[in-house]
Amino acid sequence: LLPFLLVWLSWPPPSSASIDYEVFFKAAANQYGFDWRLLAAQARQESGGNISAKSNQDARGLMQILPSTAREISKELGQPSYNLYNAWDSIRFGTYYDAKQRAYTRQWSKTYPDRAWYRDNLRLMLCAYNAGPHRIKQYGDCPPFKETQNYWRKIFTYWGQYRGVYG
């Protein structure tokens, strides 16, 4: 009964592709103060765990980072050489950008008791990652775009699945 329940609770099954890089997610999460399973969930939403993914907007790699954003991050990190199709570079740059958006969007997080505030800040961080930080400033919240609303909701769903499956 327990194995059936675990499968049912985690349906659809977590993409193993994004978990294949668990050691990188854990290292980046530790460096920037995130739950590694949240980062894996984000990679699943961004690229389906495909390191070779390239979007119509030219975003690349697991974390789907635009080349212009990568150039900015590389300067800020002092890492002039990088490859967005390299798992570590993609995860590190994506997590750094998450941390930057988490700090930026704090001012718009709703005032909730403890953990609810933390989750709202992560929601806004993900919205900024998807729609751009200027959209959070424009709306004072996550923009009402269907893509962005679905984006953070799917990541939270995947995150919950990963927490259930990977403890």
Tab-separated table of C-alpha atoms in Angstrom, residues 14-26 36 40 43-44 48-51 62 87-88 91 162 166:
chain	number	residue	atom	x	y	z
A	14	PRO	CA	9.243	13.447	-11.152
A	15	SER	CA	11.451	13.866	-14.178
A	16	SER	CA	14.641	11.978	-13.503
A	17	ALA	CA	16.427	14.216	-15.999
A	18	SER	CA	16.443	17.195	-13.638
A	19	ILE	CA	17.485	14.987	-10.687
A	20	ASP	CA	20.421	13.595	-12.677
A	21	TYR	CA	22.287	16.736	-11.634
A	22	GLU	CA	21.457	16.392	-7.932
A	23	VAL	CA	25.028	17.050	-6.783
A	24	PHE	CA	25.058	20.376	-8.678
A	25	PHE	CA	21.627	21.386	-7.362
A	26	LYS	CA	22.757	20.620	-3.813
A	36	TRP	CA	17.906	21.843	-3.860
A	40	ALA	CA	15.479	20.801	-9.587
A	43	ALA	CA	14.951	23.135	-14.071
A	44	ARG	CA	12.191	20.637	-14.810
A	48	GLY	CA	12.322	19.446	-18.848
A	49	GLY	CA	15.762	18.579	-17.482
A	50	ASN	CA	17.266	18.823	-20.967
A	51	ILE	CA	20.770	20.300	-20.780
A	62	LEU	CA	18.821	23.461	-17.873
A	87	ALA	CA	25.085	21.624	-16.109
A	88	TRP	CA	27.132	23.306	-13.367
A	91	ILE	CA	22.576	25.628	-12.399
A	162	TYR	CA	10.368	16.094	-5.108
A	166	TYR	CA	13.407	12.604	-2.163
